[in-house]
XYZ file of C-alpha atoms in Angstrom:
698
model
C 52.484 -60.317 47.042
C 52.833 -62.586 49.864
C 55.587 -61.802 52.233
C 56.417 -65.263 53.282
C 58.378 -67.507 50.926
C 59.025 -71.217 51.249
C 62.245 -72.712 50.210
C 63.366 -76.255 49.851
C 64.843 -76.413 53.505
C 61.105 -75.360 54.506
C 62.226 -72.100 56.046
C 60.795 -68.536 55.576
C 62.639 -65.361 54.754
C 60.967 -62.089 56.031
C 61.529 -59.414 53.126
C 61.624 -55.855 53.936
C 58.007 -54.555 54.147
C 57.500 -50.517 53.081
C 55.170 -48.401 52.200
C 57.105 -46.596 48.915
C 59.760 -48.614 46.821
C 62.694 -48.601 48.554
C 66.129 -49.980 46.810
C 66.949 -53.349 48.678
C 70.398 -53.171 50.291
C 73.235 -55.415 48.589
C 73.679 -58.151 50.366
C 77.473 -58.638 51.668
C 79.335 -61.256 49.692
C 80.081 -64.632 51.164
C 83.247 -63.791 53.229
C 86.086 -66.259 51.672
C 89.216 -67.243 53.744
C 92.074 -64.773 53.349
C 95.479 -65.800 52.198
C 97.995 -65.304 55.422
C 101.415 -64.096 55.594
C 103.841 -67.067 56.265
C 101.313 -69.052 58.336
C 100.506 -66.168 60.462
C 97.297 -64.356 61.227
C 97.866 -61.201 59.127
C 96.180 -61.312 56.008
C 98.509 -60.987 52.699
C 96.617 -58.145 51.437
C 97.443 -55.523 54.192
C 101.058 -55.839 52.579
C 99.661 -53.790 49.423
C 97.895 -51.897 51.563
C 101.100 -51.024 53.447
C 103.320 -50.465 50.647
C 100.483 -48.599 48.867
C 100.343 -46.209 52.125
C 104.244 -46.116 52.146
C 104.304 -44.647 48.438
C 101.515 -42.098 48.860
C 103.026 -40.747 52.227
C 106.671 -40.466 50.521
C 104.622 -38.379 47.959
C 102.964 -36.086 50.236
C 105.767 -35.704 53.196
C 108.212 -35.334 50.161
C 106.107 -32.456 48.593
C 105.424 -31.005 52.080
C 108.830 -30.966 53.139
C 109.884 -28.552 50.539
C 106.723 -26.314 50.594
C 107.760 -23.472 53.610
C 111.115 -22.786 51.531
C 109.026 -23.079 48.074
C 107.087 -20.095 49.545
C 110.297 -18.331 51.294
C 112.784 -18.443 48.475
C 110.923 -18.978 45.315
C 107.816 -17.140 45.938
C 109.526 -14.498 47.960
C 106.945 -14.432 50.912
C 107.812 -13.753 54.195
C 107.704 -15.944 57.126
C 104.261 -15.424 58.539
C 102.712 -15.599 54.847
C 104.880 -18.836 54.476
C 103.475 -20.473 57.786
C 100.104 -19.110 57.218
C 99.603 -20.559 53.508
C 101.821 -23.851 54.676
C 99.142 -24.650 57.450
C 96.240 -23.667 55.545
C 97.029 -26.271 52.578
C 97.559 -28.922 55.446
C 93.968 -27.945 56.990
C 92.177 -28.628 53.633
C 94.019 -31.718 53.334
C 92.998 -33.036 56.471
C 89.368 -31.147 56.188
C 88.604 -33.396 52.989
C 88.370 -36.690 54.594
C 84.996 -36.017 56.206
C 83.355 -36.210 52.550
C 85.696 -39.168 51.363
C 84.450 -40.785 54.517
C 80.599 -39.943 53.754
C 81.260 -41.212 49.883
C 83.023 -44.256 51.460
C 80.446 -45.533 54.098
C 77.718 -44.444 51.747
C 77.965 -44.806 47.928
C 81.300 -46.234 46.642
C 82.897 -48.278 49.547
C 86.684 -47.713 50.659
C 88.145 -49.787 48.064
C 86.882 -47.688 45.526
C 87.407 -44.563 46.976
C 90.880 -45.227 47.774
C 91.586 -46.638 43.990
C 89.294 -44.164 41.875
C 89.131 -41.093 43.519
C 91.723 -40.671 46.220
C 94.651 -41.462 43.691
C 93.456 -39.837 40.580
C 93.105 -36.454 42.037
C 95.825 -35.721 44.805
C 94.224 -32.513 45.889
C 90.792 -33.915 46.507
C 91.963 -37.669 46.818
C 93.794 -36.756 50.259
C 90.050 -36.507 51.323
C 89.581 -40.197 49.747
C 92.505 -41.802 51.321
C 93.228 -40.550 54.446
C 89.556 -41.924 56.346
C 89.862 -45.062 53.977
C 93.399 -46.630 53.932
C 93.569 -47.378 57.742
C 90.111 -48.256 58.263
C 90.387 -50.737 55.150
C 93.523 -51.822 56.468
C 91.535 -52.897 59.631
C 88.657 -54.722 57.533
C 90.550 -57.286 56.343
C 91.107 -59.086 59.587
C 88.704 -61.095 61.412
C 87.260 -60.224 64.720
C 89.045 -62.945 66.348
C 92.258 -61.404 65.477
C 92.299 -58.159 67.294
C 95.684 -58.250 68.747
C 97.156 -58.964 65.298
C 94.848 -56.091 63.836
C 96.201 -53.490 66.580
C 99.705 -54.256 66.056
C 98.761 -53.617 62.044
C 98.202 -49.962 63.109
C 101.747 -49.869 64.759
C 102.869 -50.996 61.241
C 100.668 -48.899 59.259
C 102.170 -45.778 61.213
C 105.481 -47.438 60.379
C 104.801 -47.047 56.496
C 103.702 -43.760 57.018
C 106.976 -42.502 58.633
C 109.222 -44.721 56.671
C 107.939 -42.916 53.438
C 108.342 -39.598 55.270
C 111.564 -40.537 56.478
C 112.882 -41.178 53.010
C 110.998 -38.258 51.126
C 111.822 -35.830 53.546
C 115.790 -36.747 53.069
C 115.815 -36.886 49.479
C 113.477 -34.373 48.147
C 115.211 -31.252 49.910
C 118.518 -32.879 48.255
C 116.724 -32.417 45.043
C 115.740 -29.122 46.027
C 119.086 -27.743 46.974
C 121.988 -29.706 45.634
C 120.445 -29.522 41.750
C 120.192 -26.582 39.843
C 117.224 -25.805 37.630
C 117.525 -22.102 35.667
C 119.920 -20.824 37.790
C 117.986 -21.862 40.960
C 116.868 -24.449 43.223
C 114.826 -26.999 41.443
C 111.707 -27.260 43.016
C 109.919 -28.865 39.740
C 112.427 -32.113 40.427
C 111.661 -31.840 44.203
C 107.794 -31.896 43.098
C 108.061 -34.276 40.097
C 109.409 -37.574 41.977
C 106.647 -37.204 44.822
C 104.343 -37.383 41.882
C 105.882 -40.316 40.217
C 105.648 -42.218 43.607
C 101.647 -41.512 43.455
C 101.770 -43.361 40.324
C 103.546 -46.273 41.761
C 101.399 -46.083 44.741
C 98.104 -46.463 42.350
C 99.934 -49.703 40.482
C 100.351 -51.246 43.793
C 97.356 -50.664 45.311
C 95.824 -52.258 42.058
C 97.652 -54.997 42.433
C 96.026 -56.460 45.278
C 92.526 -55.779 44.288
C 91.469 -59.796 44.191
C 92.863 -60.215 47.783
C 90.991 -57.443 49.552
C 88.143 -58.229 51.741
C 85.740 -55.345 50.412
C 82.854 -54.268 52.974
C 80.020 -52.957 51.053
C 78.573 -49.489 51.965
C 76.251 -49.160 54.580
C 74.003 -46.491 53.343
C 74.665 -42.804 53.873
C 75.826 -42.771 57.578
C 76.397 -39.101 57.879
C 73.016 -38.266 56.818
C 71.484 -40.600 59.374
C 73.535 -39.572 62.187
C 72.491 -35.975 61.541
C 68.892 -36.968 60.771
C 68.955 -38.841 64.020
C 70.459 -35.998 66.362
C 67.996 -33.357 64.612
C 65.358 -35.659 65.072
C 66.009 -36.211 68.903
C 66.611 -32.711 69.597
C 63.478 -31.405 67.905
C 61.736 -34.262 69.673
C 62.718 -33.468 72.944
C 61.679 -29.880 72.312
C 58.168 -30.617 71.088
C 58.106 -32.885 74.255
C 59.580 -30.479 77.126
C 56.509 -30.433 79.218
C 57.178 -31.618 83.240
C 54.588 -34.269 82.419
C 56.426 -35.921 80.183
C 58.849 -38.708 81.735
C 62.508 -38.173 81.333
C 64.730 -40.183 79.416
C 67.703 -41.635 80.342
C 69.928 -40.022 77.287
C 68.844 -37.087 75.045
C 69.204 -39.222 71.866
C 66.708 -41.421 73.205
C 64.212 -39.180 71.983
C 64.842 -40.341 68.580
C 63.380 -44.156 69.624
C 60.065 -43.300 68.170
C 61.537 -43.113 64.491
C 64.891 -44.601 64.487
C 66.232 -47.908 65.648
C 67.529 -48.610 68.882
C 71.119 -50.072 67.289
C 71.467 -46.808 65.341
C 70.568 -44.462 68.424
C 73.485 -46.686 70.153
C 76.087 -46.094 67.167
C 75.114 -42.319 67.828
C 75.618 -42.558 71.101
C 79.095 -44.268 71.062
C 79.834 -41.805 67.958
C 79.027 -38.525 70.140
C 81.044 -39.804 73.274
C 84.196 -40.077 71.113
C 83.661 -36.901 69.304
C 83.383 -35.179 73.024
C 86.956 -36.322 73.455
C 88.122 -35.109 70.318
C 87.366 -31.148 71.087
C 90.743 -30.764 72.538
C 92.912 -32.790 70.596
C 93.296 -29.629 67.650
C 95.723 -28.060 69.984
C 98.173 -30.829 69.811
C 98.095 -31.001 66.300
C 98.735 -27.144 66.237
C 102.371 -27.963 67.643
C 103.254 -30.894 66.300
C 102.780 -29.505 62.381
C 104.847 -26.724 63.232
C 107.739 -29.208 62.152
C 107.526 -28.504 58.405
C 106.823 -24.454 59.195
C 108.189 -22.651 62.169
C 110.914 -25.250 63.211
C 112.197 -25.441 59.624
C 112.359 -21.492 59.531
C 114.365 -21.809 62.742
C 116.679 -24.523 61.065
C 117.721 -21.452 58.554
C 119.198 -19.381 61.260
C 121.288 -22.157 62.603
C 124.843 -23.769 61.647
C 123.908 -26.491 59.560
C 127.339 -28.055 59.433
C 127.853 -31.355 61.001
C 131.292 -31.659 60.155
C 130.652 -35.023 58.447
C 127.598 -33.890 56.713
C 125.993 -30.389 55.784
C 122.018 -30.414 56.142
C 119.432 -28.263 54.168
C 117.047 -26.521 56.678
C 114.132 -28.743 55.559
C 115.996 -31.845 56.025
C 115.956 -31.538 59.679
C 112.463 -32.668 59.539
C 113.980 -36.327 58.908
C 114.730 -36.769 62.339
C 110.939 -36.867 62.944
C 109.822 -40.176 60.708
C 113.562 -41.507 61.693
C 113.053 -41.361 65.508
C 109.225 -42.660 64.856
C 111.022 -46.118 63.317
C 113.036 -46.155 66.345
C 110.426 -45.690 69.226
C 107.535 -47.491 67.600
C 109.208 -50.831 68.637
C 111.101 -49.564 71.755
C 107.523 -48.115 73.381
C 105.658 -51.052 72.067
C 108.328 -53.758 73.389
C 109.955 -52.264 76.023
C 108.215 -49.123 77.765
C 104.825 -49.840 77.761
C 105.531 -53.426 78.994
C 107.777 -52.451 81.687
C 104.995 -50.022 82.692
C 102.673 -52.790 82.416
C 105.071 -55.009 84.967
C 105.138 -51.747 87.524
C 101.049 -52.605 87.835
C 100.433 -49.328 86.320
C 97.523 -49.689 83.706
C 98.204 -47.153 80.769
C 95.267 -46.949 78.974
C 94.912 -45.356 75.783
C 93.568 -42.118 77.079
C 96.577 -41.794 79.264
C 99.271 -42.616 76.737
C 97.507 -39.774 74.944
C 97.896 -37.309 77.976
C 101.555 -38.048 78.214
C 101.959 -37.410 74.684
C 100.431 -33.817 75.234
C 103.037 -33.295 78.229
C 105.923 -33.979 76.151
C 104.726 -32.064 72.967
C 104.808 -29.090 75.693
C 108.084 -29.735 76.506
C 109.389 -29.934 72.961
C 108.175 -26.346 72.696
C 109.548 -25.139 75.649
C 112.873 -26.355 74.705
C 112.178 -24.725 70.915
C 111.850 -21.765 73.189
C 114.903 -21.958 74.703
C 116.818 -22.635 71.063
C 115.327 -19.210 69.947
C 115.918 -17.330 72.450
C 119.701 -18.867 72.338
C 119.882 -17.831 68.526
C 118.524 -14.258 69.082
C 121.237 -13.812 71.752
C 123.924 -14.626 69.282
C 122.309 -12.515 66.584
C 123.470 -8.835 66.055
C 121.226 -6.205 67.762
C 118.769 -4.895 65.724
C 118.218 -1.046 65.144
C 115.224 0.144 66.788
C 112.762 3.384 66.140
C 115.065 6.558 65.421
C 118.104 4.347 64.909
C 120.653 3.384 62.675
C 123.964 1.420 63.096
C 126.737 2.295 60.878
C 130.645 1.294 60.011
C 133.299 3.058 58.461
C 135.562 1.294 56.205
C 139.254 3.241 55.377
C 140.152 2.414 51.611
C 142.820 5.073 51.341
C 146.242 3.600 51.700
C 146.675 5.253 55.174
C 145.447 6.517 58.625
C 142.171 8.213 58.510
C 140.524 10.073 61.371
C 136.566 10.511 61.110
C 134.593 12.912 63.345
C 130.649 12.761 62.952
C 128.725 16.237 63.724
C 125.783 16.407 65.034
C 122.955 19.420 63.768
C 124.570 21.425 67.124
C 128.310 20.797 66.053
C 128.704 18.416 68.789
C 131.113 15.380 67.964
C 128.881 11.992 68.041
C 131.492 9.584 66.706
C 135.041 10.186 67.045
C 137.202 7.605 65.174
C 140.745 6.993 63.636
C 140.585 4.032 61.399
C 143.873 2.383 59.649
C 143.998 1.668 56.401
C 141.550 -1.451 55.239
C 140.957 -1.952 59.165
C 138.291 -4.139 60.135
C 135.873 -2.636 62.588
C 134.782 -4.626 65.182
C 131.372 -3.899 65.342
C 128.815 -1.370 63.940
C 128.251 2.041 66.095
C 124.812 2.706 67.073
C 123.619 6.120 66.031
C 120.454 7.655 67.508
C 118.063 10.470 65.177
C 115.753 13.145 66.329
C 113.468 12.097 63.585
C 113.091 8.965 61.033
C 115.818 10.457 58.670
C 118.709 12.422 59.282
C 121.477 14.573 57.764
C 125.004 13.794 59.531
C 128.228 15.676 58.737
C 131.414 14.270 58.734
C 134.733 15.710 59.191
C 137.369 13.757 57.311
C 141.330 14.116 58.158
C 143.956 12.514 55.876
C 147.640 13.664 56.724
C 147.117 17.266 55.805
C 143.743 17.260 54.136
C 140.903 18.433 55.657
C 137.109 17.463 53.940
C 133.426 18.014 55.461
C 130.899 15.815 53.678
C 127.208 15.286 54.354
C 125.170 12.045 54.362
C 121.589 11.435 54.977
C 120.127 8.227 56.689
C 116.952 6.640 57.728
C 116.036 5.033 60.895
C 116.413 1.244 61.682
C 118.833 0.769 58.925
C 122.576 -0.367 58.403
C 124.705 1.574 56.566
C 128.673 1.402 55.506
C 130.584 4.670 55.145
C 133.255 3.902 52.606
C 136.141 6.583 52.943
C 138.946 6.699 50.008
C 141.538 8.994 48.291
C 140.880 10.395 45.359
C 143.471 12.040 43.433
C 145.003 14.687 45.722
C 141.564 14.797 47.863
C 139.280 12.605 49.414
C 135.903 11.820 49.415
C 133.149 8.934 50.632
C 129.997 7.418 49.972
C 127.131 5.895 51.932
C 126.003 2.665 51.302
C 122.755 0.859 53.045
C 123.476 -2.547 54.265
C 121.783 -5.546 54.228
C 119.230 -5.771 57.246
C 120.441 -8.421 59.626
C 119.493 -12.072 59.459
C 117.304 -11.398 56.235
C 119.191 -13.895 54.207
C 117.525 -16.632 55.965
C 120.009 -18.631 56.601
C 121.702 -18.309 53.186
C 124.955 -16.714 52.500
C 124.640 -13.447 50.864
C 128.069 -11.512 49.360
C 128.665 -8.188 47.413
C 131.427 -6.212 46.080
C 133.124 -2.993 45.885
C 135.596 -2.681 42.919
C 138.349 -0.129 43.050
C 139.693 -0.702 39.819
C 139.625 1.578 36.869
C 137.794 -0.798 34.728
C 134.496 -2.820 35.333
C 134.597 -6.731 36.786
C 132.516 -9.733 35.941
C 132.540 -12.087 38.695
C 131.445 -15.709 38.284
C 130.322 -16.982 41.928
C 129.367 -20.370 40.081
C 127.773 -21.704 36.985
C 124.540 -20.183 37.396
C 125.244 -16.817 39.430
C 127.600 -13.964 37.917
C 127.459 -10.355 38.454
C 129.398 -6.856 37.334
C 130.404 -4.262 39.079
C 131.150 -0.950 38.042
C 134.608 0.822 37.786
C 135.936 3.426 40.560
C 134.471 1.812 43.447
C 131.103 0.864 41.954
C 129.017 -1.050 44.463
C 127.044 -4.294 43.640
C 123.949 -5.810 45.331
C 123.667 -8.430 47.514
C 123.719 -12.088 45.709
C 122.755 -15.157 47.504
C 125.232 -18.181 47.275
C 125.500 -21.462 48.654
C 127.448 -21.962 51.917
C 131.364 -23.359 51.196
C 134.695 -22.834 50.187
C 135.557 -20.241 47.112
C 139.241 -20.427 46.690
C 139.337 -19.292 43.209
C 136.282 -17.371 41.727
C 136.858 -16.262 38.219
C 136.773 -12.558 37.394
C 137.264 -10.894 34.055
C 137.893 -7.282 33.109
C 138.025 -6.240 29.501
C 141.776 -7.068 29.140
C 142.441 -9.705 31.597
C 140.827 -12.683 33.549
C 141.891 -13.235 37.294
C 140.970 -15.348 40.235
C 139.736 -14.087 44.040
C 140.003 -16.109 47.056
C 136.800 -15.842 48.842
C 137.690 -18.337 51.492
C 134.532 -19.950 53.717
C 131.529 -18.455 53.380
C 129.396 -19.402 56.311
C 125.482 -19.944 56.952
C 123.759 -16.883 57.597
C 126.400 -14.409 57.200
C 126.845 -11.465 54.679
C 130.116 -10.609 53.390
C 131.571 -7.429 51.711
C 134.518 -7.925 49.482
C 136.681 -4.844 47.927
C 138.674 -6.026 45.193
C 142.074 -3.998 45.512
C 145.114 -4.043 43.105
C 148.246 -3.949 45.487
C 151.785 -3.173 44.085
C 153.068 -6.157 46.430
C 150.336 -8.503 46.163
C 148.421 -8.107 43.187
C 144.753 -8.360 42.408
C 142.868 -9.409 45.593
C 139.579 -9.034 47.758
C 139.523 -7.735 51.004
C 136.759 -9.385 53.136
C 134.609 -8.143 55.844
C 131.759 -9.663 57.496
C 129.063 -7.521 57.417
C 126.739 -9.913 59.212
C 128.197 -12.987 61.512
C 127.401 -15.979 60.449
C 125.077 -18.687 62.825
C 126.992 -19.727 65.470
C 124.365 -22.156 67.290
C 124.490 -25.582 65.831
C 121.273 -27.601 64.217
C 121.867 -30.261 66.485
C 120.547 -28.047 69.270
C 117.477 -29.084 67.767
C 117.691 -32.882 68.324
C 116.154 -32.581 71.684
C 112.957 -30.818 70.758
C 112.308 -33.237 67.803
C 113.058 -35.949 70.089
C 110.622 -35.096 72.485
C 107.764 -33.653 70.034
C 108.673 -37.464 68.108
C 107.907 -39.580 71.419
C 104.819 -37.508 72.218
C 103.430 -38.474 68.680
C 104.118 -42.078 68.900
C 102.139 -41.692 72.482
C 99.613 -39.632 70.635
C 99.118 -40.418 67.387
C 99.531 -44.010 66.882
C 97.387 -44.511 70.154
C 94.657 -42.626 68.830
C 94.717 -44.203 65.416
C 94.299 -47.817 67.206
C 91.767 -46.076 69.601
C 89.479 -44.449 67.181
C 89.136 -47.987 65.138
C 88.360 -49.576 68.583
C 85.968 -47.592 69.632
C 83.825 -46.838 66.251
C 80.761 -48.458 65.687
C 81.074 -50.653 62.909
C 79.257 -48.428 60.550
C 80.920 -45.757 61.216
C 84.949 -46.353 61.524
C 85.340 -43.946 58.367
C 83.233 -41.156 59.714
C 85.162 -41.446 62.967
C 88.633 -41.446 61.365
C 87.749 -38.692 59.358
C 86.464 -36.615 62.418
C 89.959 -37.604 63.938
C 91.675 -36.017 60.790
C 89.627 -33.163 61.292
C 91.210 -32.190 64.558
C 94.723 -32.145 62.458
C 92.864 -29.516 60.394
C 91.713 -27.653 63.324
C 95.264 -27.574 64.518
C 96.503 -26.040 61.435
C 93.868 -23.186 61.695
C 94.842 -22.083 64.896
C 98.510 -22.314 63.987
C 97.537 -20.067 60.837
C 95.230 -17.551 62.999
C 98.430 -17.125 65.482
C 100.583 -16.863 62.532
C 98.587 -14.023 61.404
C 97.463 -12.066 64.336
C 99.618 -12.616 67.428
C 102.178 -10.252 66.687
C 104.219 -12.213 68.927
C 107.969 -12.604 68.521
C 109.232 -16.195 67.776
C 110.302 -17.652 71.317
C 106.971 -16.028 72.852
C 104.628 -17.990 70.164
C 106.384 -21.039 71.259
C 105.756 -20.722 74.989
C 102.264 -19.739 74.041
C 101.710 -22.952 72.165
C 103.287 -24.878 74.851
C 100.831 -22.961 77.653
C 97.791 -23.402 75.569
C 98.569 -27.239 75.128
C 99.017 -27.683 78.818
C 95.640 -26.093 79.649
C 94.155 -28.512 77.213
C 96.137 -31.528 78.646
C 94.294 -30.916 81.796
C 91.007 -30.677 80.358
C 91.463 -33.842 78.584
C 92.808 -35.687 81.355
C 89.594 -34.579 83.385
C 87.172 -35.659 80.518
C 89.226 -39.012 79.871
C 88.862 -39.836 83.507
C 85.215 -39.741 83.016
C 85.060 -41.870 79.740
C 84.379 -45.485 79.912
C 85.982 -47.429 76.877
C 83.439 -49.497 74.603
C 84.090 -53.126 74.365
C 83.730 -54.863 70.695
C 80.971 -57.305 72.264
C 79.065 -54.037 73.586
C 78.503 -52.225 70.395
C 75.363 -53.718 69.255
C 72.522 -54.751 71.657
C 71.851 -58.615 71.444
C 67.909 -57.732 72.077
C 67.852 -55.431 69.038
C 70.430 -57.261 66.427
C 67.210 -58.016 64.194
C 66.903 -54.102 63.637
C 68.764 -52.776 60.878
C 69.881 -49.492 59.977
C 66.955 -47.082 58.329
C 66.964 -46.632 54.397
C 64.614 -43.363 53.840
C 61.787 -43.344 56.036
C 61.191 -47.581 56.494
C 63.067 -50.102 58.689
C 64.594 -52.732 56.669
C 64.171 -55.942 58.580
C 67.482 -58.213 58.662
C 67.319 -61.228 56.937
C 66.091 -63.945 59.485
C 65.843 -67.857 59.377
C 62.569 -68.897 60.989
C 60.945 -72.462 61.557
C 57.672 -73.410 60.161
């Protein structure tokens, strides 16, 4: 076959030369002028991309906002397991982009992955969407509009956080304020984000004809791996001292691969080296939905004008992002620039790390204060005991040890509220205690068994002409996880049915029957409907606060009739949730300086053929950060405040390493990403070089 073909303009075209048949790379379609937004340099197509991203992020963050409490309250997992599964899911969502990036760059292109794969299957689709959507938006800009493209990434991030803002505020309300089958409505909280994914698909498809769709450029991931492997193996084969050294270890791939590909891989590896410390930042940032949400459950969420759900506190992050992005772009960065300080992308990221360290130091201080306000916990061979006198007059109680020594002596008035539990020390893990009860002229000895690390209430009552007692195990401090717990003691001679709400009711047996704890919403309960076999009546339970556990003794007084005697077994959460505001402000400022900057940095430094791969690598650092949290939550065994301090210190060390690495990094300019002398050498397909079409005068 004649490789020179003559055309009408008397120019010749070089065709690919190959020993074997290789499918010719599809030519790039002619670039049509894109429609602009209101006469600006912003393509109209990015409006559809940004709206699509808003809907997709609403779906993702809305579902993720209620996930930890779904594990904790609905599946009844403990806090460490809930945290681990939450971060395992987050990690999986950020691991799949490497697969999506490879498919996008080598097979379907960014547009088809985003619409056909990413939005059809949410689980795997996250990997199709994340590495493509940001880079696909960047592809809509011409190279001469680099400044507009840089600002697009800020607008893109605004869309992400606008979707997150609305969803993290609405979905917790759908969960907590709507009841489904007598419980929080998780079906509705997960269903609404699913609907937004459908809207995202429709919006994205509407802009199909406006998009600039760069064709796939071959299996870039495979080319990169083969190039690296050939360079290493070739260097190993030629390790003799007689062979001249080369400037870079990747230069040993020059015998087989074109210079342009080698330059791209060099740029890629330089950036990936900078990515090594980044997972630690994400390990801190992503705990807003797990550890910080769990911290909020142990705080007072009543702000006076509004009562927050614990998972609604996450709304501060996207809200502050929407405020901080224009504040930093238009005010802070410009002021820093006017002061003569060159605030490069890597410097911004380092400062973001420091702010995240401070945020977790503040979170640790808040956690310590919460623990100080919480009641003490019984340790090994310890129990806490309170004595409640339900008789109609004063009672003297003496607790005797095994050697008849007096361990506790109290005179308790009728229905007296004891100010605190008494701590008792055991000689073994379980022990029997003897009690001497003295009421008027009556004197009774009784015995009860207790087990270590538990809370107990000793009820003393008049039983005809005698007195009796019963020992009841109480709830374990703050196991209600910020919810309100109630239980009842029925002193009547008939069973009582109590309706706490339309979906919560319980029955308490006659003659000092004790109910189990029931979880209810925080709020006022002025008239709780109760019913016996022959009458209906109401009880005023008053205000039930966050985190408290209450005991109500139902009595029938001659003077006051049926009423409930209220005792606070476990005190309410006293520390306001507003104290989380400083840590959210710090971590959001850190995110704006780190994440927005890193997103733009990754795109600007990526070789043109590997932008989606590098975006996926950026997201892989998020996945790795979530793995770090999973490991620490499962195996550290630290108390929560110490765990916060650990993360803060680790990130501080990582920040120092990143600063050193960034100091030695030389940013790549757009015009330097392709060697002018090698523009005619394209990428490799198979084992042959496809020559770029070049016009040559006869």
